[in-house]
Every structure is written in C-alpha cells, then in structure tokens.
Tab-separated table of C-alpha atoms in Angstrom:
chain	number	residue	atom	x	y	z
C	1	UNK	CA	-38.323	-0.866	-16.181
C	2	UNK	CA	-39.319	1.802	-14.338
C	3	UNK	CA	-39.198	5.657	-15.509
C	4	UNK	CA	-39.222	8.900	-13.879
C	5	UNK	CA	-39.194	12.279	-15.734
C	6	UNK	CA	-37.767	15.252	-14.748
C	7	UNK	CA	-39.364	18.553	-16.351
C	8	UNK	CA	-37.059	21.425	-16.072
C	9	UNK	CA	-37.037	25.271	-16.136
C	10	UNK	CA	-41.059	25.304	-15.182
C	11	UNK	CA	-40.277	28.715	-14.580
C	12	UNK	CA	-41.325	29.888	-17.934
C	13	UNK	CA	-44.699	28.319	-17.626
C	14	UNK	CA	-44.932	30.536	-15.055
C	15	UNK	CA	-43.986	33.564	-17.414
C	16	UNK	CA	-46.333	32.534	-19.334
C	17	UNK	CA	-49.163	32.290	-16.612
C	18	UNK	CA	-49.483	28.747	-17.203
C	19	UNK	CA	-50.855	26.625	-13.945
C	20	UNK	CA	-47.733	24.421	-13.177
C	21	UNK	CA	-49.570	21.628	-11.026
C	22	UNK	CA	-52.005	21.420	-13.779
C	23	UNK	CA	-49.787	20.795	-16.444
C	24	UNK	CA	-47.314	18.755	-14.736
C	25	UNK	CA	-51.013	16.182	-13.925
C	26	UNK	CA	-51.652	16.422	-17.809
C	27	UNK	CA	-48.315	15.181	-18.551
C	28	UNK	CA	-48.465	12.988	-15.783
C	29	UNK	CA	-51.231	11.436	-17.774
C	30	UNK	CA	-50.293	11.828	-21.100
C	31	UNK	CA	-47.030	9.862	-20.320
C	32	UNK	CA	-48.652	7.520	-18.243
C	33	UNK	CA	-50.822	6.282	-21.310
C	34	UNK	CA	-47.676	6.324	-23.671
C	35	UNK	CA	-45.716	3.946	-21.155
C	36	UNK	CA	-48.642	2.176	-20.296
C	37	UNK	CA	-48.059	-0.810	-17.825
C	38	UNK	CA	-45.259	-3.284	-16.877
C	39	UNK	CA	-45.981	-6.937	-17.615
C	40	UNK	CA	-47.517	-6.782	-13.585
C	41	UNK	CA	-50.035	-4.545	-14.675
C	42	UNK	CA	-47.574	-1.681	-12.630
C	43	UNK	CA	-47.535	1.759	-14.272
C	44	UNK	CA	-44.231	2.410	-16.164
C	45	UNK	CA	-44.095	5.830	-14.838
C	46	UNK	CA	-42.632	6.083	-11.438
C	47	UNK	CA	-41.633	9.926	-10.888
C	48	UNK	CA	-42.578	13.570	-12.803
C	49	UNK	CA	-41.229	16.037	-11.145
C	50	UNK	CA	-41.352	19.800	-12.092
C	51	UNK	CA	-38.074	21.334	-11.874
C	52	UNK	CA	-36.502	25.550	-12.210
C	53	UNK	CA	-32.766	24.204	-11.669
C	54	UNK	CA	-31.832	28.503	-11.967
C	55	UNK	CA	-35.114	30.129	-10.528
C	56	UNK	CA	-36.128	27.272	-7.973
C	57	UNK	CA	-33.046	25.193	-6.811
C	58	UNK	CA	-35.198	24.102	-3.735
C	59	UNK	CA	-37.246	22.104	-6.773
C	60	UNK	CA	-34.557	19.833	-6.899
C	61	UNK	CA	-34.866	18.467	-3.546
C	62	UNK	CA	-36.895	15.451	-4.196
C	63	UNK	CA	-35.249	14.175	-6.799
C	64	UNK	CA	-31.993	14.320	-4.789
C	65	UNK	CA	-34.062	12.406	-2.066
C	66	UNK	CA	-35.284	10.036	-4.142
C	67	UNK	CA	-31.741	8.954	-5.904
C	68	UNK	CA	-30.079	8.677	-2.595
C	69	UNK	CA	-32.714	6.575	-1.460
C	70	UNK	CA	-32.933	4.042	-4.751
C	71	UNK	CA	-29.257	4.208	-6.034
C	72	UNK	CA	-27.260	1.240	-5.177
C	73	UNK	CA	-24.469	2.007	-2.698
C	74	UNK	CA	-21.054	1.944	-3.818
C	75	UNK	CA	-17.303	3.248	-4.480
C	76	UNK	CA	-17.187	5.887	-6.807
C	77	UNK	CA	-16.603	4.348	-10.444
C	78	UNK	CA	-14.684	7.743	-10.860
C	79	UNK	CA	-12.245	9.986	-9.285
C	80	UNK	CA	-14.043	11.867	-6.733
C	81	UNK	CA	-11.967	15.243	-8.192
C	82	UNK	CA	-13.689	14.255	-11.855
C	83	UNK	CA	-16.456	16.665	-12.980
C	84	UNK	CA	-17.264	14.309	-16.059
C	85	UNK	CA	-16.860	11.113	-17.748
C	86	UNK	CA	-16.762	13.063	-20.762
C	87	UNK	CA	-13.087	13.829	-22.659
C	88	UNK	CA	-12.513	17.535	-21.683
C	89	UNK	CA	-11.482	17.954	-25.645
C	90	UNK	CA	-15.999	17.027	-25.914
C	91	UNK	CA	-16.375	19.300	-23.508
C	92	UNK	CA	-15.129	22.108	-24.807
C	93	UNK	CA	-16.572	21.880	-27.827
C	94	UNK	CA	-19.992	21.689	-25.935
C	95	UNK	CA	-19.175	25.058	-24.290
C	96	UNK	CA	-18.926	26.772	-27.472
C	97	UNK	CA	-22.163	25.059	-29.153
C	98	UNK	CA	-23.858	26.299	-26.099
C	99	UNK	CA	-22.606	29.650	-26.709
C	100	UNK	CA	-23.697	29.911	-29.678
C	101	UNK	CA	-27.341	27.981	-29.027
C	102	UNK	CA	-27.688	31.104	-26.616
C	103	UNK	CA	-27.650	34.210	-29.547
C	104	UNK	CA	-28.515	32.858	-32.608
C	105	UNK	CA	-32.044	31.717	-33.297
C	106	UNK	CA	-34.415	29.887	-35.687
C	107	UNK	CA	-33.060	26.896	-36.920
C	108	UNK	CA	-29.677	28.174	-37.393
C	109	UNK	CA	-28.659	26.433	-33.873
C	110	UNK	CA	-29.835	22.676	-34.883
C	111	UNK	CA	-27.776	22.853	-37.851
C	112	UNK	CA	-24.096	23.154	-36.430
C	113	UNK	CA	-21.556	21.450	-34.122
C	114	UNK	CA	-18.350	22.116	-33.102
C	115	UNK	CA	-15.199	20.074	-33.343
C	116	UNK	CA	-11.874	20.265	-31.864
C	117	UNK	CA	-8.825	20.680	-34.710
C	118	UNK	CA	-6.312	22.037	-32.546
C	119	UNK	CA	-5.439	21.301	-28.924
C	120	UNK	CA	-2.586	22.393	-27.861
C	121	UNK	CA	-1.044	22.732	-23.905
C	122	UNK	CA	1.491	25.888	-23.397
C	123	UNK	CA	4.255	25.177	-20.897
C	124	UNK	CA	2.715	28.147	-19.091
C	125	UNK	CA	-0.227	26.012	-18.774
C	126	UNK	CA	-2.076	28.240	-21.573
C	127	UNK	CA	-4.773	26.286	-23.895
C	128	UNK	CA	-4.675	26.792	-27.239
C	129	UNK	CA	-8.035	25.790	-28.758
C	130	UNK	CA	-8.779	25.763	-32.697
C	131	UNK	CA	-12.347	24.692	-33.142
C	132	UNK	CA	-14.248	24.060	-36.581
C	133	UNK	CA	-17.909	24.761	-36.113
C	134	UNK	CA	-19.740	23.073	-39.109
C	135	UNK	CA	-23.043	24.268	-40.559
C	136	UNK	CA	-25.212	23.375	-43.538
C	137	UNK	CA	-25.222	26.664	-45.528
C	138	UNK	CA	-23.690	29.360	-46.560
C	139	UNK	CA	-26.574	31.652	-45.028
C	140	UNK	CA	-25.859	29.579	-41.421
C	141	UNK	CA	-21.926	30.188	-41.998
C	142	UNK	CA	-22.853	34.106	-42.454
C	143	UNK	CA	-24.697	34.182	-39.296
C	144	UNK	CA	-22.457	32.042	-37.101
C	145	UNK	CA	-19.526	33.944	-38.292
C	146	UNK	CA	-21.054	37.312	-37.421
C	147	UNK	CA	-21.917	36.031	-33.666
C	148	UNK	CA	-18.410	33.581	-32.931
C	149	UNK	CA	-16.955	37.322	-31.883
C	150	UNK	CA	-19.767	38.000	-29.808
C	151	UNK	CA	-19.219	34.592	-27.717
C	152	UNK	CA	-15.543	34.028	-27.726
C	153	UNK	CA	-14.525	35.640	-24.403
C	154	UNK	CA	-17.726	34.094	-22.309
C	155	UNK	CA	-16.445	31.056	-23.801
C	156	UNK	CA	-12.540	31.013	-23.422
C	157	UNK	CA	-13.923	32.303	-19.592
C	158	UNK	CA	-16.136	28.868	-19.118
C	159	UNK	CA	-13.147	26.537	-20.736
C	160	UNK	CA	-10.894	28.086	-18.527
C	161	UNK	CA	-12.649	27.516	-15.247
C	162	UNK	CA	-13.877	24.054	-16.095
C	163	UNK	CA	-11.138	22.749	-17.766
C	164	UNK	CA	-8.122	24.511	-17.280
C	165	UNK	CA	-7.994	24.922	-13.472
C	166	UNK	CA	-8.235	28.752	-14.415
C	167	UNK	CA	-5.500	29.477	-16.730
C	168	UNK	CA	-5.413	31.178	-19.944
C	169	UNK	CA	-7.415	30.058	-22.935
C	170	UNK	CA	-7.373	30.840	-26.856
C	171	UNK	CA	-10.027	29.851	-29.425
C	172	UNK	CA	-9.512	30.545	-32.737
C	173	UNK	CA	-12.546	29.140	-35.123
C	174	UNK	CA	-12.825	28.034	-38.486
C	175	UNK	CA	-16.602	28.201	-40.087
C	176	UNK	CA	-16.844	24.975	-42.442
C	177	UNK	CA	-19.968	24.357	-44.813
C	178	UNK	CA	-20.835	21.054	-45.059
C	179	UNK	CA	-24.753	20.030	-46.432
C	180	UNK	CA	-24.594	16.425	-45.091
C	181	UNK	CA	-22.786	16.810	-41.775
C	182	UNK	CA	-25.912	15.479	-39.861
C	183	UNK	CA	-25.978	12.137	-41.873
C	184	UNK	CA	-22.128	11.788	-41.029
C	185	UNK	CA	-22.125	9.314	-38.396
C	186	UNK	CA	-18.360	10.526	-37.491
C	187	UNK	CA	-19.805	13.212	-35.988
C	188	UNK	CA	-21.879	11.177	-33.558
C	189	UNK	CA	-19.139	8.566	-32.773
C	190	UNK	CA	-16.388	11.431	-31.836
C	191	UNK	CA	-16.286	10.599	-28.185
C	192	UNK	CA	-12.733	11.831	-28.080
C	193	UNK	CA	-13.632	15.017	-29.333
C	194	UNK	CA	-11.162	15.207	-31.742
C	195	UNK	CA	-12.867	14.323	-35.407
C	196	UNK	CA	-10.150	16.283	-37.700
C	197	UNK	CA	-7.252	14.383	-37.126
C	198	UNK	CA	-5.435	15.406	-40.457
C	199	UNK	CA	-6.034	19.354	-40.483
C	200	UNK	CA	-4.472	21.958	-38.024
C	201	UNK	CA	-5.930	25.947	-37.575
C	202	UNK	CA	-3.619	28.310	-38.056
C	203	UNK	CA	-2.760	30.417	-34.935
C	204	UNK	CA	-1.874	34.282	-35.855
C-alpha cells in the first residue's frame, strides 16, 4: 500500500533557521529506505509534503488536491452537519488534555488523560462537565492541580463552541493518582468517553 506523509508546523524549522526543502529531501529519503519497495519494485512512499496548517494555510493546498483527486467518490458516510465521528463526551475530554499539553511541560503532559465522570444536560441547555484527569504521581497531581485554574475558562469557551452550539459550560475536575493508568487498557478502549461509570463529581 501506498503512503504519503504529511509534516506539519514546518514553521518552526524556520525559527530555527533550518532549510525546509532540505530537510523535507532528507526525510524524503530516510523514509523512503524505511518503506522500501512494494512487491513491483514501486517505492512505498507516494507523498511528503511540508505543511504550517497556522502560519502557511496555502501549504495545505496540495494535499487537498491530491485527496480530491484519489478519494473514491461517494455519499457522505456521515451527516454533512457532523464535525466528528468521535462521541462529543471523547471530545471534550480531548479539549481539556490539550489545554493542559499547552502550559505544563517536561514529561508531566505524557503522563495524564482526562475522563468524563459527570455529564450532565441543563434544561437551559447548560453542560455540566465533571472530568477526572489521571496522572502517575503525586508531584504530576501538584502541578496539574496548580495549572487546571489557569485553563478552565479557554476550555469551557472551546466545549462550548464545538459542542454545545454556544451555550453555557461548567467543568469541575477531580485530580486522581494512579501509577499504572498507562498499562490500563480501559483507558484506551473508552470510545464513549465515559470510563467512570460508578462515581459522580460533586457540583458546589
């Protein structure tokens, strides 16, 4: 099977004075001599294409050329309205990891998620959110718990105007230790978003 890679925010190469073209041929090669060749003696790399989807949005024009040109035509296999395939209860929890992967640093980010405990729909169309974000140690709970302040407003903001057609949105957090989360294969196969089933956050 063919592959094409898309290398993104090139932009900081260029903050770093690195030659773009040049390193986008030396990965060109190094990947083509990872793939190596199809059974046709066809290189396995198709595309590389470097990619600033904030600084450069014109950078994206090729690759929008190229999958209208080799995607198969069809119906939608979702609802044109639909930003995602993903549950919006996944999604939400992705806003706040991202939140929090912006302001802390080290290796503090790799070593948390976030799950949904509460969910819960106002009749005024409010969204009560009660999120457990789970790290391995105490130090990481310290840390996280000093920044969740810092990002809940950006983060109610994003919820609210991705998932909740622009109405009000609450988080309220819970900072849970747990050493082995990562081996926890729960955690992986939550595609509803919605791991704690049996717990609830308490709302003040």
């Amino acid at each position: 099977m063919k592959v094409s890679v898309v290398l993104n925010k090139v932009d900081l190469l260029r903050d770093m004075a690195v030659d773009v073209e040049d390193f986008t041929l030396k990965m060109r090669e190094q990947l083509s001599s990872d793939l190596g060749r199809t059974q046709d003696g066809e290189e396995i790399l198709d595309n590389i294409w470097p990619t600033s989807v904030l600084k450069d949005p014109v950078s994206l024009a090729p690759i929008k050329r190229w999958l209208c040109e080799n995607l198969p035509k069809q119906s939608p296999i979702y609802p044109l309205e639909n930003i995602s395939d993903v549950p919006a209860r996944v999604v939400a929890s992705e806003i706040t990891r991202e939140k929090l992967f912006g302001v802390l640093r080290e290796e503090v980010p790799y070593h948390l998620t976030v799950v949904n405990a509460v969910w819960r729909q106002e009749p005024d169309g409010k969204l009560l959110l009660g999120q457990k974000v789970v790290v391995a140690t105490e130090g990481q709970s310290r840390i996280v718990r000093a920044w969740l302040r810092q990002i809940t407003e950006d983060a109610e903001r994003e919820i609210s105007g991705t998932l909740n057609f622009g109405r009000s949105v609450e988080l309220h957090f819970q900072v849970q230790v747990d050493p082995k989360w990562a081996e926890n294969e729960e955690y992986y196969e939550d595609v509803q978003g919605l791991l704690d089933r049996s717990g609830s956050l308490a709302f003040p």
